Short mmCIF file of C-alpha atoms and ligand atoms in Angstrom, two decimals:
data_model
loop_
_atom_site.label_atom_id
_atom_site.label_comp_id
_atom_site.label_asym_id
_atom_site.label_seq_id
_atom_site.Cartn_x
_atom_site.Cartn_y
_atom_site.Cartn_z
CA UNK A 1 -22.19 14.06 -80.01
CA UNK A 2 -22.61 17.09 -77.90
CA UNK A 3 -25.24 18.14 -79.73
CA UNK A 4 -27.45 15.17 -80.10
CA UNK A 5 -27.42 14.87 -76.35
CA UNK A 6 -28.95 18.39 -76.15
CA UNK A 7 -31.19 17.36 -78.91
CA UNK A 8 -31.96 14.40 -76.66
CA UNK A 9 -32.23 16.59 -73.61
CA UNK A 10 -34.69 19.30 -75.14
CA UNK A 11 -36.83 16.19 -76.33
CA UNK A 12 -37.22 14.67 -73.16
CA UNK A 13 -37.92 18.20 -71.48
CA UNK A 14 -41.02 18.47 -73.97
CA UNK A 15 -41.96 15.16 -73.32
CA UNK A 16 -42.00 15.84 -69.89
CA UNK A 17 -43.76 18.88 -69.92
CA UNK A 18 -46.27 18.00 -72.31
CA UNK A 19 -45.88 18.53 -76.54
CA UNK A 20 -48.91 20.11 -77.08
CA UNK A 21 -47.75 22.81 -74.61
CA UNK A 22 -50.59 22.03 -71.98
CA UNK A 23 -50.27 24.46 -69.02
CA UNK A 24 -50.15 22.56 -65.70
CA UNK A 25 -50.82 23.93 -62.38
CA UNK A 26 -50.06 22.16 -59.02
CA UNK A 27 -52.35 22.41 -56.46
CA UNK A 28 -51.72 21.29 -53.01
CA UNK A 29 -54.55 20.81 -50.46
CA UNK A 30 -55.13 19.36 -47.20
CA UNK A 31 -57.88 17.00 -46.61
CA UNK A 32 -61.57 18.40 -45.95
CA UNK A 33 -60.48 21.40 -47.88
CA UNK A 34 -62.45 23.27 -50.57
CA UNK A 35 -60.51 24.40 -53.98
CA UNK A 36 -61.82 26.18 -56.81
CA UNK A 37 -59.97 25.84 -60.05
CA UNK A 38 -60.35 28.77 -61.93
CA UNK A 39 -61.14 29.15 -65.59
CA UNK A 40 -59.95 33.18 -65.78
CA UNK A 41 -62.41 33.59 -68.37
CA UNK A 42 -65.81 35.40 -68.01
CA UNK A 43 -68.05 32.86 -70.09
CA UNK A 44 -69.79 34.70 -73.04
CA UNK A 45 -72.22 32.88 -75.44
CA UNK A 46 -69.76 31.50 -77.71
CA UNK A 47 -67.85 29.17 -75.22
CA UNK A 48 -68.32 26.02 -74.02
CA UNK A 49 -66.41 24.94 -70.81
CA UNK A 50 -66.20 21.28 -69.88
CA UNK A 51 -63.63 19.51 -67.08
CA UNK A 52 -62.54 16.32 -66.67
CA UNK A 53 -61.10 14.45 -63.50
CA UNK A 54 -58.82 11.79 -64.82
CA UNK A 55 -60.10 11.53 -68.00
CA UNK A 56 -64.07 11.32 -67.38
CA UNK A 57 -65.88 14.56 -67.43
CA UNK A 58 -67.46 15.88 -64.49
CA UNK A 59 -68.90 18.99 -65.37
CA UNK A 60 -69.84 20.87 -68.53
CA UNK A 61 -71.13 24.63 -69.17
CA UNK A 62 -72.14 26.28 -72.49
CA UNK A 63 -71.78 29.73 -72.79
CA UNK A 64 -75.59 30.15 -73.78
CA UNK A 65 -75.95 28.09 -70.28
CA UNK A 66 -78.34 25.94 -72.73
CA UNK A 67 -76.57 22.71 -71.35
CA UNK A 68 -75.24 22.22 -67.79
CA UNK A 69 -73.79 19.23 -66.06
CA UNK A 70 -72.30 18.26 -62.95
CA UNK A 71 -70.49 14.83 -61.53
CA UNK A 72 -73.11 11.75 -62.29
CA UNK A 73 -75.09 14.00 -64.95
CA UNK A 74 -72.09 14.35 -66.79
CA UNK A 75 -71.03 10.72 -67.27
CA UNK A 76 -73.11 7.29 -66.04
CA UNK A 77 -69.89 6.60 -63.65
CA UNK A 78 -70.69 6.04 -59.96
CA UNK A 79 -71.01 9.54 -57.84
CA UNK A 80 -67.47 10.04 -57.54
CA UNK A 81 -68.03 13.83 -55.98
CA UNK A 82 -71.41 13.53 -54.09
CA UNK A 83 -72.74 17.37 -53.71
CA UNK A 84 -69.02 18.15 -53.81
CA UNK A 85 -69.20 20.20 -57.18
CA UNK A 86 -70.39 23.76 -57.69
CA UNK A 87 -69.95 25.40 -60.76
CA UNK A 88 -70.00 29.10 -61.64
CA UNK A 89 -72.37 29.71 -64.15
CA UNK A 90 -70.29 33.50 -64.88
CA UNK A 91 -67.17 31.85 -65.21
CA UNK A 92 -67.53 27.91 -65.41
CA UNK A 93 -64.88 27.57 -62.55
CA UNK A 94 -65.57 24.25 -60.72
CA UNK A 95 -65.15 24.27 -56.92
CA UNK A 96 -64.66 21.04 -54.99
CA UNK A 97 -65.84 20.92 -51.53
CA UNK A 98 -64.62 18.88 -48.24
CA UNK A 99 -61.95 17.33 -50.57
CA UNK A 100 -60.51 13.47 -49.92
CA UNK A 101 -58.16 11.71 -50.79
CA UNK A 102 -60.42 10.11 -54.04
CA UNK A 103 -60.37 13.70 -55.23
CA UNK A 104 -56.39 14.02 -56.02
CA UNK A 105 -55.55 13.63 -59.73
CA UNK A 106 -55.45 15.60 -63.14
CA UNK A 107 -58.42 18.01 -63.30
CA UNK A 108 -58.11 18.88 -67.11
CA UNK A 109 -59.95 22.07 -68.22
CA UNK A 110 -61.08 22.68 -71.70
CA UNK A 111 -62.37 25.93 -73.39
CA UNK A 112 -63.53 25.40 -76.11
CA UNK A 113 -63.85 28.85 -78.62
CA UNK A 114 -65.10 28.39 -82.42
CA UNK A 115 -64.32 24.93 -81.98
CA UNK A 116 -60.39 25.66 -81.10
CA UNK A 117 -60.19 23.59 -77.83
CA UNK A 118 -57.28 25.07 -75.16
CA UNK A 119 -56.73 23.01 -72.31
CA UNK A 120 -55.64 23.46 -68.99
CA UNK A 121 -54.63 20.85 -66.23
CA UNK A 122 -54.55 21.39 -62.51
CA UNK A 123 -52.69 18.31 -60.90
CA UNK A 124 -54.57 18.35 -57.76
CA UNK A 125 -52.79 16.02 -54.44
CA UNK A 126 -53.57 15.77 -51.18
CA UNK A 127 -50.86 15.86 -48.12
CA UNK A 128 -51.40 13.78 -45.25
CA UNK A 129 -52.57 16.56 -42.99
CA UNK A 130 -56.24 16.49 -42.26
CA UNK A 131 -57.17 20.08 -41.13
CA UNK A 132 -61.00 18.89 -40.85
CA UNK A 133 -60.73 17.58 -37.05
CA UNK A 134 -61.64 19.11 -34.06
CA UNK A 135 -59.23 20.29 -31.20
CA UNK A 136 -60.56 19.69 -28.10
CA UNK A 137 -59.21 22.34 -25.74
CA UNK A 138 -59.45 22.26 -21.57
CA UNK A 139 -58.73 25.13 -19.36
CA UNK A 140 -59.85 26.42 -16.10
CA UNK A 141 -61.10 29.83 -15.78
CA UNK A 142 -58.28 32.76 -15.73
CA UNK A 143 -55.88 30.66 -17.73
CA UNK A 144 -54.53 31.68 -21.04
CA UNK A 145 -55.78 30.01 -24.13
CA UNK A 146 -54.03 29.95 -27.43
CA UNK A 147 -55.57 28.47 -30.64
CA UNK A 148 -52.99 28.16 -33.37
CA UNK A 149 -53.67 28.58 -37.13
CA UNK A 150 -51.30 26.17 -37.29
CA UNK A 151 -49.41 27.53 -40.69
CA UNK A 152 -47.30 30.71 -41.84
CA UNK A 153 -49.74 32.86 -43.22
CA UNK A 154 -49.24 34.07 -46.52
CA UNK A 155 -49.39 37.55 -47.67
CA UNK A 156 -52.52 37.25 -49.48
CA UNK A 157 -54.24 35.18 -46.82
CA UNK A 158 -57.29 36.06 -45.11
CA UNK A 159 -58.03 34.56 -42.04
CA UNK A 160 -61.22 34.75 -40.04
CA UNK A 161 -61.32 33.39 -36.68
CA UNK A 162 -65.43 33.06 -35.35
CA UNK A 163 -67.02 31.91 -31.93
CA UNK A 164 -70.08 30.54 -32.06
CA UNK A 165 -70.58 31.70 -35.70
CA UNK A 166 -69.78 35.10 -34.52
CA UNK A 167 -67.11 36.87 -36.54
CA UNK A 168 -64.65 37.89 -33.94
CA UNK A 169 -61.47 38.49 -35.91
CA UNK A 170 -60.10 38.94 -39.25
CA UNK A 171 -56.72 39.54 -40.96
CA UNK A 172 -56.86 40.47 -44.60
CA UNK A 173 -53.61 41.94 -46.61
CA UNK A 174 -51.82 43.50 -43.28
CA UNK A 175 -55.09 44.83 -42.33
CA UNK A 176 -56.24 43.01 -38.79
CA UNK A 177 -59.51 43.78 -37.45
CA UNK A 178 -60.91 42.47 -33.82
CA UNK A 179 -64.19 42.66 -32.39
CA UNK A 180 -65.64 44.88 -34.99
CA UNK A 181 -69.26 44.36 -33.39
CA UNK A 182 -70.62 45.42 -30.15
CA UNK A 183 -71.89 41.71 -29.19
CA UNK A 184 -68.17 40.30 -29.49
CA UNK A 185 -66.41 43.49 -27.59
CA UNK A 186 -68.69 43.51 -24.69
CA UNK A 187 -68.13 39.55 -24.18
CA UNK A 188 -64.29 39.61 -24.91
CA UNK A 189 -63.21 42.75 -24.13
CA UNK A 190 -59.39 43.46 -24.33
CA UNK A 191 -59.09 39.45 -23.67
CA UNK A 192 -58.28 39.10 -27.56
CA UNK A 193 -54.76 38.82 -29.52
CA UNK A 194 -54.28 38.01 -32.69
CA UNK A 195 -50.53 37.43 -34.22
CA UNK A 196 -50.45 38.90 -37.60
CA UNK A 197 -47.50 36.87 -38.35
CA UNK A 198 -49.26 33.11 -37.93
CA UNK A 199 -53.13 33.87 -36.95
CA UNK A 200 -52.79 32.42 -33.83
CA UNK A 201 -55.68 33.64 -31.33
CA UNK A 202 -55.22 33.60 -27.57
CA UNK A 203 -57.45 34.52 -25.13
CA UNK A 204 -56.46 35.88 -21.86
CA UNK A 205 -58.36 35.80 -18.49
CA UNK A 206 -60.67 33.45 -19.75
CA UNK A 207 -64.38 32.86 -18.33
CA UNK A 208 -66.33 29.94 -18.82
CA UNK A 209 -68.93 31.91 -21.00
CA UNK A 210 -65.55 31.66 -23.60
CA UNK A 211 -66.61 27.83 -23.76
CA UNK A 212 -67.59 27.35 -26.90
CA UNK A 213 -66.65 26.38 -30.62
CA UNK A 214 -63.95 28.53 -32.52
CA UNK A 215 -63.73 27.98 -36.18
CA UNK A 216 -60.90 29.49 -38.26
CA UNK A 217 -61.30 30.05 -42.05
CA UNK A 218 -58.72 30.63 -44.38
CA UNK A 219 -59.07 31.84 -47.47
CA UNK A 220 -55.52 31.04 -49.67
CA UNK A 221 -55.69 32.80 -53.11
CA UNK A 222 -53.88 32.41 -55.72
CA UNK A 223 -53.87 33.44 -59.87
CA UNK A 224 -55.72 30.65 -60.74
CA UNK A 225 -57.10 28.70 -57.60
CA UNK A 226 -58.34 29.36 -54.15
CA UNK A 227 -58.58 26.66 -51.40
CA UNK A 228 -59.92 27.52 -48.55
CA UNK A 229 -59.88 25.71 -45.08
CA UNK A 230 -61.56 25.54 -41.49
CA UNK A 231 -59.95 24.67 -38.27
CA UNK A 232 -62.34 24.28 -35.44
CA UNK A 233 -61.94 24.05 -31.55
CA UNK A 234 -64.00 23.24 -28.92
CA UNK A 235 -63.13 24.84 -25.59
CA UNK A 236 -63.98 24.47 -22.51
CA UNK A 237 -63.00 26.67 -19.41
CA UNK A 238 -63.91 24.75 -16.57
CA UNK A 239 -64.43 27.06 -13.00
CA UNK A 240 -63.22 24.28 -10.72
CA UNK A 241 -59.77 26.90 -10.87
CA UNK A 242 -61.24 29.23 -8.78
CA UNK A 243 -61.63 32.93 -9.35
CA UNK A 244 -59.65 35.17 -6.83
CA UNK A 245 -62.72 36.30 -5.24
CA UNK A 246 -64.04 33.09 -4.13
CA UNK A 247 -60.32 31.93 -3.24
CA UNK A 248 -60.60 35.64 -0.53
CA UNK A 249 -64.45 34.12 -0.11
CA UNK A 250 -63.06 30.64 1.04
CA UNK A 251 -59.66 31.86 3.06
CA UNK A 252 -62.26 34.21 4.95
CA UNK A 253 -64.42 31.66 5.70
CA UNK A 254 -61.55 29.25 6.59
CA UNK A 255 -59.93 32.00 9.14
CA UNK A 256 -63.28 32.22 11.06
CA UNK A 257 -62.97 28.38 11.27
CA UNK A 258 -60.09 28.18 12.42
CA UNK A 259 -61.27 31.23 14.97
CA UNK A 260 -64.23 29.32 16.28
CA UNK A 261 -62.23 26.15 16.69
CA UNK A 262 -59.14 27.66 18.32
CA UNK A 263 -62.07 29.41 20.83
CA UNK A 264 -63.98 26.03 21.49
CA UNK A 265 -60.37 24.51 22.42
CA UNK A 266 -59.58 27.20 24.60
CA UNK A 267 -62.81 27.22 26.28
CA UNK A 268 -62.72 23.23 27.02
CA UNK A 269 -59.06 23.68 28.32
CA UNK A 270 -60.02 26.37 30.60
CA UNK A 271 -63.19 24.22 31.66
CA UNK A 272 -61.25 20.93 32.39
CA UNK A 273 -58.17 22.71 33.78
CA UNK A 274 -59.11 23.03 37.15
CA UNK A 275 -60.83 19.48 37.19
CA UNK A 276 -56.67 17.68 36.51
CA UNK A 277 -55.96 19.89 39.33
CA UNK A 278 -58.84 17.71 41.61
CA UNK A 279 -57.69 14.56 40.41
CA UNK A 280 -53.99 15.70 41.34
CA UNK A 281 -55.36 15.71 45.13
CA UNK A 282 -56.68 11.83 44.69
CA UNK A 283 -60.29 13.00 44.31
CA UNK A 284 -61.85 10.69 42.32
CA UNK A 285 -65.29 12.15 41.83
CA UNK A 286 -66.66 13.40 38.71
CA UNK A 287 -65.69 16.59 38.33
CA UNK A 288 -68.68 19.03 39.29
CA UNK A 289 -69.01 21.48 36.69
CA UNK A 290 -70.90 23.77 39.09
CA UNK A 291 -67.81 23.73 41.21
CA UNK A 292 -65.33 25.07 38.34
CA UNK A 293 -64.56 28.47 39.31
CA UNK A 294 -63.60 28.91 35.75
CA UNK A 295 -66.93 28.39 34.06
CA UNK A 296 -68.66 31.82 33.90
CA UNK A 297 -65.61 33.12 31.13
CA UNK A 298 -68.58 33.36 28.39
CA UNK A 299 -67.48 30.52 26.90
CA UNK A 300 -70.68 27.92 25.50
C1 NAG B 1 -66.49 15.49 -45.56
O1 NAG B 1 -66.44 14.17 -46.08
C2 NAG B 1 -66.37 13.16 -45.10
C3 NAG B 1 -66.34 11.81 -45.80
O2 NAG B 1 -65.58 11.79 -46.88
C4 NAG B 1 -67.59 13.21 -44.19
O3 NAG B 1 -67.48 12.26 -43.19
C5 NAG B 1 -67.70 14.60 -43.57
O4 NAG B 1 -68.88 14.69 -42.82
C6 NAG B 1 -67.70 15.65 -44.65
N1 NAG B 1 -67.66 16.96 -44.00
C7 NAG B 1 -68.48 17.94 -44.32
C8 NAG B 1 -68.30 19.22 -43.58
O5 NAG B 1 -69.35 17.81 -45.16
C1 NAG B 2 -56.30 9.85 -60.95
O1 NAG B 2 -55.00 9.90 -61.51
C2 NAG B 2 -53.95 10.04 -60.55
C3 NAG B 2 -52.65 10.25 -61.28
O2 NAG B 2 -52.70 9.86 -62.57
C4 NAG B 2 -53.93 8.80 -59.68
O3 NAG B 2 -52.92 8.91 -58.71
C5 NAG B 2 -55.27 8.68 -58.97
O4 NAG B 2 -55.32 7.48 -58.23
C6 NAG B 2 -56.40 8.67 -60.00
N1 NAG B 2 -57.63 8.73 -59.23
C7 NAG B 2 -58.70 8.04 -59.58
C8 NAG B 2 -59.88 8.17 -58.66
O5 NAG B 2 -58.76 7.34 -60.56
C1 NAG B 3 -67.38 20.25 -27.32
O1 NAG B 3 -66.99 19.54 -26.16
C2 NAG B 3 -68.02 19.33 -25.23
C3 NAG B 3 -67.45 18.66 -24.00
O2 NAG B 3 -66.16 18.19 -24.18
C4 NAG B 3 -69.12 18.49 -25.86
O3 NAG B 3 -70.17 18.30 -24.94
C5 NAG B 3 -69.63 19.19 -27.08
O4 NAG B 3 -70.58 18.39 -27.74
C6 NAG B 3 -68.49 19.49 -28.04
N1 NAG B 3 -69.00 20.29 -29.10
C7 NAG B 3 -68.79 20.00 -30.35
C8 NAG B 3 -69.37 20.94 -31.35
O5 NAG B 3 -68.15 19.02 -30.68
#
């Protein structure tokens, strides 16, 4: 009895994993990303490569590059992938760009050598996270900004964070790199840090020339795929924080205010003064400025 359950058990195991012995490879992406499934083979004239997304072929490669195909040239279905397919001609791995959720299923890939066909399947699904938006971020000037990756980078991970389509840092292996060229250090000088842990960029001290749009791109390999993903933000440092110069500008300028005014007030007291004095004897003429003994103190 013992042993037909184990029978039982080792059937259902191949069942499960697929009798022919089909290797399958998960591959977990976020929305808007872009994966490329890789063959591992360098394509010589005697293979043919062809893939198909559940079942329907999408793209097709003979070594002798004699016959190529892509998506809708592949099959007469409707353009399921849109300009989302590139494939290498070296290597016949298909990349799928800007991924959605239409795009999760089997991806079976099939090389076929002197007619002996191995296959391949990448079971490719989508989590709910869409990495494609835009973070809008607000800050007055001097304030700290921090833009985070968002994720735990992994060791093989390379992360490149640019402004403005400037490359202003990179992490590759546990090499980190910032401000490499002369354009990026003079505008961001010692105002950059960059955790090697997560990827995370903040910006100290931060101008309003920092405004701007930071992308993040990270490149996740891995033996036999790659996806790689942008993050973008838009910032925008604001001066209505003001700078500590024109806060000393403005506290100046307030102080000699507050001089002047104090002076006027002091002036009209010591003008009137002697005119409450008059109307404390019952005289009730206008007072006769020409008659305040008071009036030549150089006051306007
Ligand atoms: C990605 O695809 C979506 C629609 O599926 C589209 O709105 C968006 O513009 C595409 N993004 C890029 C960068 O092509
Ligand atoms: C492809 O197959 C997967 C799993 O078999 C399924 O979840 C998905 O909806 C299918 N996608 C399309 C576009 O047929
Ligand atoms: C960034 O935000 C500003 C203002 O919030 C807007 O004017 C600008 O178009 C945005 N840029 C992008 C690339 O979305």
């Amino acid at each position: 009895m013992k042993l037909h359950l184990y029978w039982l058990a080792w059937i259902l195991f191949l069942l499960d994993n697929g009798v022919s012995g089909v290797d399958t490879e998960g591959v977990s992406v976020n929305k808007g990303d872009s994966v490329t499934l890789q063959t591992s083979v360098e394509t010589n004239q005697q293979e043919e490569i062809k893939w198909y997304f559940n079942d329907t072929r999408i793209a097709q490669i003979s070594g002798d590059l004699s016959y190529i195909c892509t998506d809708v040239q592949c099959n007469n279905d409707t353009e399921r992938f849109k300009d989302r397919l590139k494939l290498d001609h070296q290597t016949g791995s298909l990349t799928i760009t800007n991924i959605t959720n239409t795009h999760s299923g089997l991806y079976d890939l099939k090389i076929i050598r002197s007619r002996i066909s191995s296959d391949k399947i990448f079971s490719v699904t989508l989590s709910g996270v869409s990495a494609a938006e835009q973070d809008e971020v607000k800050k007055n000037q001097g304030e700290v900004v921090t833009l985070d990756a968002g994720e735990i980078r992994k060791p093989d991970d390379s992360m490149m964070w640019y402004f403005n389509e400037i490359l202003i840092t990179e992490i590759t292996g546990d090499q980190s790199k910032i401000c490499t060229d002369v354009q990026c250090n003079e505008r961001f000088r010692d105002r950059l840090k960059l955790d090697q842990q997560t990827g995370s960029l903040t910006i100290t001290n931060t101008r309003n020339t920092d405004s701007g749009e930071y992308k993040l791109l990270i490149n996740s390999k891995s033996s036999s795929f790659n996806i790689s993903r942008v993050k973008r933000f838009n910032v925008s440092v604001t001066d209505s924080g003001l700078s500590s110069g024109a806060v000393a500008g403005i506290v100046v300028v307030l102080l000699l205010v507050a001089v002047v005014t104090a002076g006027v007030i002091y002036c009209r007291r010591r003008r009137y003064a002697p005119v409450q004095t008059d109307e404390n004897n019952a005289n009730h003429s206008p007072p006769d400025p020409k008659g305040i003994p008071l009036r030549d103190t150089g006051c306007p």
